[in-house]
């Protein structure tokens, strides 16, 4: 199973201090990669480092704003000095704002697009020259159900994640010849902090209506966990996926295949 081995590969996971990014970081490190993560504050860097230590893996943590091109260029240069040229970029950092579209300000919309779409462009742009130099590279863009589907209140998020799917295909188109594979990983409904408001128990202890809705929409009949994403992430980061390019691998318990339970 050497084809899944990441020994010696340098990985950068954006937003890797907690949640999905953290779990993917641990997975890549356990597969042998030298993992670096970034986050937006010193406090979360410290918390992140502690969590990785508890998980028994050694990583490097950095603070850098992924929406700031100069900060990202400096981050990539520092990672190169301290860990080596990046082989694997996981564009994971993301935010969501659930606001009805007619109430959403342009500033709020722009903020979501900045983090969820412009930042992956900035980060990919920063690592691609090193990958070309090295003769190989893996870029994994964390997409979403909203790369395919719309829903009330998530216009900016859906626009950004749909755009990220197309950025994925475009990076594949432009750099496939340089032996760079750029694929999307599309989490379904995963139990994280970001989806916690959608799963909150009702006052009478019953499940949130959205929680019930998701269970009825998911053939697996459960929410996913960050751990469900680790195998697919290692696959997309490894030589096992060397001819997989421009694809979005949805890890959704089957939601996109299913019309939903009849009422
Ligand atoms: C929502 C959810 C989604 C998830 C996830 C789904 O409000 O419907 O929060 O947007 O965050 O990305 O794949």
mmCIF file of C-alpha atoms and ligand atoms in Angstrom:
data_model
loop_
_atom_site.group_PDB
_atom_site.id
_atom_site.type_symbol
_atom_site.label_atom_id
_atom_site.label_comp_id
_atom_site.label_asym_id
_atom_site.label_seq_id
_atom_site.Cartn_x
_atom_site.Cartn_y
_atom_site.Cartn_z
ATOM 1 C CA UNK A 1 0.000 0.000 0.000
ATOM 2 C CA UNK A 2 3.012 2.283 -0.600
ATOM 3 C CA UNK A 3 0.890 4.337 -2.980
ATOM 4 C CA UNK A 4 -0.901 5.898 0.019
ATOM 5 C CA UNK A 5 2.326 6.640 1.902
ATOM 6 C CA UNK A 6 3.020 10.346 2.392
ATOM 7 C CA UNK A 7 6.417 10.003 4.058
ATOM 8 C CA UNK A 8 8.545 13.072 3.360
ATOM 9 C CA UNK A 9 5.723 15.037 1.707
ATOM 10 C CA UNK A 10 5.207 18.571 2.991
ATOM 11 C CA UNK A 11 1.565 19.515 3.534
ATOM 12 C CA UNK A 12 -0.036 22.866 4.312
ATOM 13 C CA UNK A 13 -3.580 22.752 5.704
ATOM 14 C CA UNK A 14 -5.273 26.151 5.904
ATOM 15 C CA UNK A 15 -7.576 26.600 8.875
ATOM 16 C CA UNK A 16 -5.974 23.464 10.291
ATOM 17 C CA UNK A 17 -6.152 24.299 13.999
ATOM 18 C CA UNK A 18 -9.547 22.720 14.629
ATOM 19 C CA UNK A 19 -12.504 20.824 13.204
ATOM 20 C CA UNK A 20 -12.267 19.315 9.682
ATOM 21 C CA UNK A 21 -8.883 20.926 8.934
ATOM 22 C CA UNK A 22 -7.402 19.600 12.163
ATOM 23 C CA UNK A 23 -8.686 16.066 11.583
ATOM 24 C CA UNK A 24 -7.357 16.043 8.016
ATOM 25 C CA UNK A 25 -4.018 17.400 9.328
ATOM 26 C CA UNK A 26 -3.767 14.551 11.825
ATOM 27 C CA UNK A 27 -4.649 12.048 9.073
ATOM 28 C CA UNK A 28 -1.991 13.358 6.690
ATOM 29 C CA UNK A 29 0.596 13.359 9.489
ATOM 30 C CA UNK A 30 -0.258 9.752 10.419
ATOM 31 C CA UNK A 31 0.189 8.841 6.737
ATOM 32 C CA UNK A 32 3.723 10.247 7.030
ATOM 33 C CA UNK A 33 3.431 13.852 5.839
ATOM 34 C CA UNK A 34 5.237 16.789 7.443
ATOM 35 C CA UNK A 35 2.155 18.833 8.263
ATOM 36 C CA UNK A 36 2.005 22.598 8.625
ATOM 37 C CA UNK A 37 -1.191 24.430 9.416
ATOM 38 C CA UNK A 38 -2.174 28.054 9.557
ATOM 39 C CA UNK A 39 -4.914 29.827 11.447
ATOM 40 C CA UNK A 40 -6.006 33.376 12.093
ATOM 41 C CA UNK A 41 -4.805 34.044 15.664
ATOM 42 C CA UNK A 42 -2.039 33.156 18.088
ATOM 43 C CA UNK A 43 -4.613 31.778 20.547
ATOM 44 C CA UNK A 44 -5.963 29.270 18.024
ATOM 45 C CA UNK A 45 -2.414 28.396 16.951
ATOM 46 C CA UNK A 46 -1.618 27.467 20.566
ATOM 47 C CA UNK A 47 -4.856 25.498 20.940
ATOM 48 C CA UNK A 48 -4.174 23.766 17.616
ATOM 49 C CA UNK A 49 -0.611 22.793 18.557
ATOM 50 C CA UNK A 50 -1.887 21.386 21.845
ATOM 51 C CA UNK A 51 -4.592 19.341 20.072
ATOM 52 C CA UNK A 52 -2.065 17.869 17.615
ATOM 53 C CA UNK A 53 0.262 17.039 20.527
ATOM 54 C CA UNK A 54 -2.611 15.249 22.238
ATOM 55 C CA UNK A 55 -3.276 13.339 19.019
ATOM 56 C CA UNK A 56 0.378 12.265 19.117
ATOM 57 C CA UNK A 57 1.534 13.944 15.919
ATOM 58 C CA UNK A 58 4.187 16.580 15.358
ATOM 59 C CA UNK A 59 3.197 19.561 13.235
ATOM 60 C CA UNK A 60 4.142 23.197 12.670
ATOM 61 C CA UNK A 61 1.585 25.959 13.234
ATOM 62 C CA UNK A 62 1.533 29.456 11.735
ATOM 63 C CA UNK A 63 -0.666 32.530 11.950
ATOM 64 C CA UNK A 64 -1.525 34.007 8.550
ATOM 65 C CA UNK A 65 -4.584 35.625 7.006
ATOM 66 C CA UNK A 66 -5.394 33.536 3.911
ATOM 67 C CA UNK A 67 -7.219 36.442 2.275
ATOM 68 C CA UNK A 68 -4.040 38.558 2.279
ATOM 69 C CA UNK A 69 -1.795 37.650 -0.646
ATOM 70 C CA UNK A 70 1.381 39.083 0.882
ATOM 71 C CA UNK A 71 0.789 37.219 4.135
ATOM 72 C CA UNK A 72 0.234 33.960 2.218
ATOM 73 C CA UNK A 73 3.379 34.450 0.111
ATOM 74 C CA UNK A 74 5.330 35.028 3.350
ATOM 75 C CA UNK A 75 3.734 31.924 4.926
ATOM 76 C CA UNK A 76 4.657 29.730 1.958
ATOM 77 C CA UNK A 77 8.239 31.087 2.023
ATOM 78 C CA UNK A 78 8.512 30.329 5.744
ATOM 79 C CA UNK A 79 7.128 26.810 5.345
ATOM 80 C CA UNK A 80 9.641 26.260 2.565
ATOM 81 C CA UNK A 81 12.499 27.323 4.853
ATOM 82 C CA UNK A 82 11.335 25.375 7.881
ATOM 83 C CA UNK A 83 9.758 22.246 6.365
ATOM 84 C CA UNK A 84 10.504 22.256 2.632
ATOM 85 C CA UNK A 85 8.710 22.948 -0.632
ATOM 86 C CA UNK A 86 4.992 22.251 -0.278
ATOM 87 C CA UNK A 87 3.788 19.042 -1.988
ATOM 88 C CA UNK A 88 0.219 19.100 -0.687
ATOM 89 C CA UNK A 89 -2.032 22.111 -0.160
ATOM 90 C CA UNK A 90 -5.387 21.621 1.546
ATOM 91 C CA UNK A 91 -7.522 24.719 1.028
ATOM 92 C CA UNK A 92 -9.723 24.138 4.024
ATOM 93 C CA UNK A 93 -10.197 27.514 5.759
ATOM 94 C CA UNK A 94 -13.793 28.573 5.325
ATOM 95 C CA UNK A 95 -16.656 30.542 6.838
ATOM 96 C CA UNK A 96 -20.425 30.576 6.440
ATOM 97 C CA UNK A 97 -23.052 33.239 7.068
ATOM 98 C CA UNK A 98 -26.648 32.087 7.094
ATOM 99 C CA UNK A 99 -28.591 35.235 6.204
ATOM 100 C CA UNK A 100 -31.577 35.570 3.852
ATOM 101 C CA UNK A 101 -30.235 37.062 0.640
ATOM 102 C CA UNK A 102 -32.377 40.187 0.677
ATOM 103 C CA UNK A 103 -31.072 40.978 4.172
ATOM 104 C CA UNK A 104 -27.429 40.271 3.404
ATOM 105 C CA UNK A 105 -25.096 43.214 2.894
ATOM 106 C CA UNK A 106 -22.565 43.326 0.088
ATOM 107 C CA UNK A 107 -19.856 43.420 2.788
ATOM 108 C CA UNK A 108 -21.122 40.162 4.321
ATOM 109 C CA UNK A 109 -21.366 38.492 0.928
ATOM 110 C CA UNK A 110 -17.873 39.665 0.003
ATOM 111 C CA UNK A 111 -16.394 38.439 3.271
ATOM 112 C CA UNK A 112 -17.637 34.901 2.610
ATOM 113 C CA UNK A 113 -16.386 34.934 -0.987
ATOM 114 C CA UNK A 114 -13.018 36.294 0.197
ATOM 115 C CA UNK A 115 -12.385 33.429 2.603
ATOM 116 C CA UNK A 116 -14.091 30.582 0.713
ATOM 117 C CA UNK A 117 -13.038 31.373 -2.861
ATOM 118 C CA UNK A 118 -10.440 34.147 -3.160
ATOM 119 C CA UNK A 119 -8.228 32.646 -0.426
ATOM 120 C CA UNK A 120 -7.979 29.229 -2.162
ATOM 121 C CA UNK A 121 -6.931 31.100 -5.309
ATOM 122 C CA UNK A 122 -4.303 33.064 -3.343
ATOM 123 C CA UNK A 123 -2.955 29.935 -1.626
ATOM 124 C CA UNK A 124 -2.899 27.825 -4.795
ATOM 125 C CA UNK A 125 -1.183 30.629 -6.680
ATOM 126 C CA UNK A 126 1.471 30.806 -3.947
ATOM 127 C CA UNK A 127 2.296 27.070 -3.920
ATOM 128 C CA UNK A 128 2.067 26.207 -7.629
ATOM 129 C CA UNK A 129 5.524 27.585 -8.612
ATOM 130 C CA UNK A 130 7.201 25.353 -5.984
ATOM 131 C CA UNK A 131 5.178 22.363 -7.185
ATOM 132 C CA UNK A 132 6.220 23.004 -10.785
ATOM 133 C CA UNK A 133 9.845 23.194 -9.638
ATOM 134 C CA UNK A 134 9.459 19.922 -7.760
ATOM 135 C CA UNK A 135 7.683 18.210 -10.638
ATOM 136 C CA UNK A 136 4.601 17.241 -8.662
ATOM 137 C CA UNK A 137 1.862 18.614 -6.452
ATOM 138 C CA UNK A 138 -1.535 17.966 -4.911
ATOM 139 C CA UNK A 139 -4.104 20.657 -4.241
ATOM 140 C CA UNK A 140 -7.226 19.644 -2.356
ATOM 141 C CA UNK A 141 -10.017 22.208 -2.230
ATOM 142 C CA UNK A 142 -12.586 21.638 0.474
ATOM 143 C CA UNK A 143 -15.873 22.071 -1.363
ATOM 144 C CA UNK A 144 -19.387 21.480 -0.009
ATOM 145 C CA UNK A 145 -22.846 20.178 -0.779
ATOM 146 C CA UNK A 146 -23.324 23.808 -1.702
ATOM 147 C CA UNK A 147 -20.905 23.314 -4.612
ATOM 148 C CA UNK A 148 -23.890 21.507 -6.188
ATOM 149 C CA UNK A 149 -27.035 22.532 -4.343
ATOM 150 C CA UNK A 150 -28.641 25.727 -3.160
ATOM 151 C CA UNK A 151 -30.534 26.406 0.032
ATOM 152 C CA UNK A 152 -32.266 29.311 1.727
ATOM 153 C CA UNK A 153 -29.880 31.735 3.520
ATOM 154 C CA UNK A 154 -26.537 30.516 2.100
ATOM 155 C CA UNK A 155 -26.265 32.496 -1.151
ATOM 156 C CA UNK A 156 -22.706 33.712 -0.602
ATOM 157 C CA UNK A 157 -21.478 30.334 0.610
ATOM 158 C CA UNK A 158 -23.080 28.492 -2.337
ATOM 159 C CA UNK A 159 -21.713 31.022 -4.818
ATOM 160 C CA UNK A 160 -18.221 30.669 -3.320
ATOM 161 C CA UNK A 161 -18.271 26.868 -3.049
ATOM 162 C CA UNK A 162 -19.687 26.506 -6.571
ATOM 163 C CA UNK A 163 -16.888 28.786 -7.724
ATOM 164 C CA UNK A 164 -14.352 26.679 -5.827
ATOM 165 C CA UNK A 165 -15.483 23.601 -7.778
ATOM 166 C CA UNK A 166 -14.768 25.478 -11.024
ATOM 167 C CA UNK A 167 -11.454 26.822 -9.709
ATOM 168 C CA UNK A 168 -10.580 23.172 -9.014
ATOM 169 C CA UNK A 169 -11.307 22.216 -12.610
ATOM 170 C CA UNK A 170 -9.414 25.205 -13.899
ATOM 171 C CA UNK A 171 -6.276 24.517 -11.856
ATOM 172 C CA UNK A 172 -6.451 20.948 -13.183
ATOM 173 C CA UNK A 173 -6.768 22.258 -16.742
ATOM 174 C CA UNK A 174 -3.942 24.725 -16.400
ATOM 175 C CA UNK A 175 -1.414 22.659 -14.434
ATOM 176 C CA UNK A 176 -2.267 19.002 -15.106
ATOM 177 C CA UNK A 177 0.629 18.944 -17.562
ATOM 178 C CA UNK A 178 2.991 19.953 -14.742
ATOM 179 C CA UNK A 179 1.947 16.823 -12.818
ATOM 180 C CA UNK A 180 -0.213 18.816 -10.408
ATOM 181 C CA UNK A 181 -3.482 17.206 -9.403
ATOM 182 C CA UNK A 182 -6.143 19.550 -8.084
ATOM 183 C CA UNK A 183 -9.259 17.905 -6.730
ATOM 184 C CA UNK A 184 -12.128 18.889 -4.506
ATOM 185 C CA UNK A 185 -13.218 17.092 -1.368
ATOM 186 C CA UNK A 186 -16.901 17.766 -0.789
ATOM 187 C CA UNK A 187 -18.059 17.110 2.762
ATOM 188 C CA UNK A 188 -21.727 16.362 3.200
ATOM 189 C CA UNK A 189 -23.404 17.377 6.429
ATOM 190 C CA UNK A 190 -20.656 16.897 8.990
ATOM 191 C CA UNK A 191 -21.091 17.364 12.726
ATOM 192 C CA UNK A 192 -18.802 20.355 13.377
ATOM 193 C CA UNK A 193 -19.018 23.719 15.129
ATOM 194 C CA UNK A 194 -20.115 25.265 11.841
ATOM 195 C CA UNK A 195 -23.208 23.049 11.656
ATOM 196 C CA UNK A 196 -23.881 23.010 15.421
ATOM 197 C CA UNK A 197 -26.737 25.559 15.162
ATOM 198 C CA UNK A 198 -28.467 23.205 12.706
ATOM 199 C CA UNK A 199 -28.294 20.292 15.129
ATOM 200 C CA UNK A 200 -29.165 22.042 18.395
ATOM 201 C CA UNK A 201 -31.731 20.112 20.450
ATOM 202 C CA UNK A 202 -35.123 21.747 20.853
ATOM 203 C CA UNK A 203 -36.375 22.895 24.272
ATOM 204 C CA UNK A 204 -38.384 19.635 24.603
ATOM 205 C CA UNK A 205 -35.250 17.564 23.851
ATOM 206 C CA UNK A 206 -36.320 16.611 20.326
ATOM 207 C CA UNK A 207 -34.066 16.923 17.299
ATOM 208 C CA UNK A 208 -33.832 20.254 15.474
ATOM 209 C CA UNK A 209 -36.103 20.200 12.370
ATOM 210 C CA UNK A 210 -33.024 20.726 10.158
ATOM 211 C CA UNK A 211 -31.320 17.780 11.843
ATOM 212 C CA UNK A 212 -34.368 15.582 11.065
ATOM 213 C CA UNK A 213 -34.411 16.931 7.525
ATOM 214 C CA UNK A 214 -30.738 15.969 6.985
ATOM 215 C CA UNK A 215 -31.247 12.480 8.392
ATOM 216 C CA UNK A 216 -34.149 11.956 5.967
ATOM 217 C CA UNK A 217 -32.004 13.253 3.073
ATOM 218 C CA UNK A 218 -28.984 11.061 3.852
ATOM 219 C CA UNK A 219 -29.037 7.383 2.805
ATOM 220 C CA UNK A 220 -26.475 6.709 5.558
ATOM 221 C CA UNK A 221 -29.063 8.133 7.999
ATOM 222 C CA UNK A 222 -26.486 10.004 10.069
ATOM 223 C CA UNK A 223 -24.357 13.143 10.071
ATOM 224 C CA UNK A 224 -20.787 12.642 8.968
ATOM 225 C CA UNK A 225 -17.800 13.084 11.237
ATOM 226 C CA UNK A 226 -14.514 14.827 10.372
ATOM 227 C CA UNK A 227 -12.899 11.345 10.533
ATOM 228 C CA UNK A 228 -15.057 10.285 7.562
ATOM 229 C CA UNK A 229 -12.977 12.691 5.453
ATOM 230 C CA UNK A 230 -9.546 11.334 6.366
ATOM 231 C CA UNK A 231 -9.357 8.324 4.008
ATOM 232 C CA UNK A 232 -10.525 10.387 1.003
ATOM 233 C CA UNK A 233 -8.096 13.209 1.914
ATOM 234 C CA UNK A 234 -5.125 10.826 2.172
ATOM 235 C CA UNK A 235 -6.148 9.282 -1.159
ATOM 236 C CA UNK A 236 -6.260 12.686 -2.874
ATOM 237 C CA UNK A 237 -2.939 13.696 -1.293
ATOM 238 C CA UNK A 238 -1.138 10.508 -2.328
ATOM 239 C CA UNK A 239 0.239 8.791 -5.426
ATOM 240 C CA UNK A 240 -2.881 6.589 -5.388
ATOM 241 C CA UNK A 241 -4.707 9.481 -7.093
ATOM 242 C CA UNK A 242 -2.048 10.493 -9.631
ATOM 243 C CA UNK A 243 -4.471 10.246 -12.589
ATOM 244 C CA UNK A 244 -7.452 11.721 -10.718
ATOM 245 C CA UNK A 245 -7.664 15.394 -11.616
ATOM 246 C CA UNK A 246 -10.318 18.101 -11.588
ATOM 247 C CA UNK A 247 -12.707 15.821 -9.733
ATOM 248 C CA UNK A 248 -14.812 16.599 -6.672
ATOM 249 C CA UNK A 249 -15.046 13.622 -4.349
ATOM 250 C CA UNK A 250 -18.217 14.029 -2.312
ATOM 251 C CA UNK A 251 -18.153 12.401 1.096
ATOM 252 C CA UNK A 252 -21.788 12.827 1.935
ATOM 253 C CA UNK A 253 -23.289 9.496 2.993
ATOM 254 C CA UNK A 254 -25.069 9.485 -0.374
ATOM 255 C CA UNK A 255 -27.045 12.758 -0.204
ATOM 256 C CA UNK A 256 -26.314 13.778 -3.788
ATOM 257 C CA UNK A 257 -27.500 10.387 -5.064
ATOM 258 C CA UNK A 258 -30.814 10.500 -3.248
ATOM 259 C CA UNK A 259 -34.098 12.278 -3.893
ATOM 260 C CA UNK A 260 -34.945 12.026 -0.175
ATOM 261 C CA UNK A 261 -37.386 9.978 1.891
ATOM 262 C CA UNK A 262 -40.986 10.361 0.770
ATOM 263 C CA UNK A 263 -43.050 12.219 3.363
HETATM 264 C C1 LIG B 1 -25.958 24.710 5.663
HETATM 265 C C2 LIG B 1 -24.690 23.984 6.073
HETATM 266 C C3 LIG B 1 -23.791 23.711 4.927
HETATM 267 C C4 LIG B 1 -22.544 23.044 5.461
HETATM 268 C C5 LIG B 1 -21.776 22.199 4.509
HETATM 269 C C6 LIG B 1 -22.602 21.274 3.664
HETATM 270 O O1 LIG B 1 -26.215 25.758 6.206
HETATM 271 O O2 LIG B 1 -26.687 24.139 4.831
HETATM 272 O O3 LIG B 1 -24.000 24.725 7.019
HETATM 273 O O4 LIG B 1 -23.581 24.854 4.224
HETATM 274 O O5 LIG B 1 -21.714 23.982 6.056
HETATM 275 O O6 LIG B 1 -20.875 22.929 3.729
HETATM 276 O O7 LIG B 1 -21.776 20.548 2.796
#
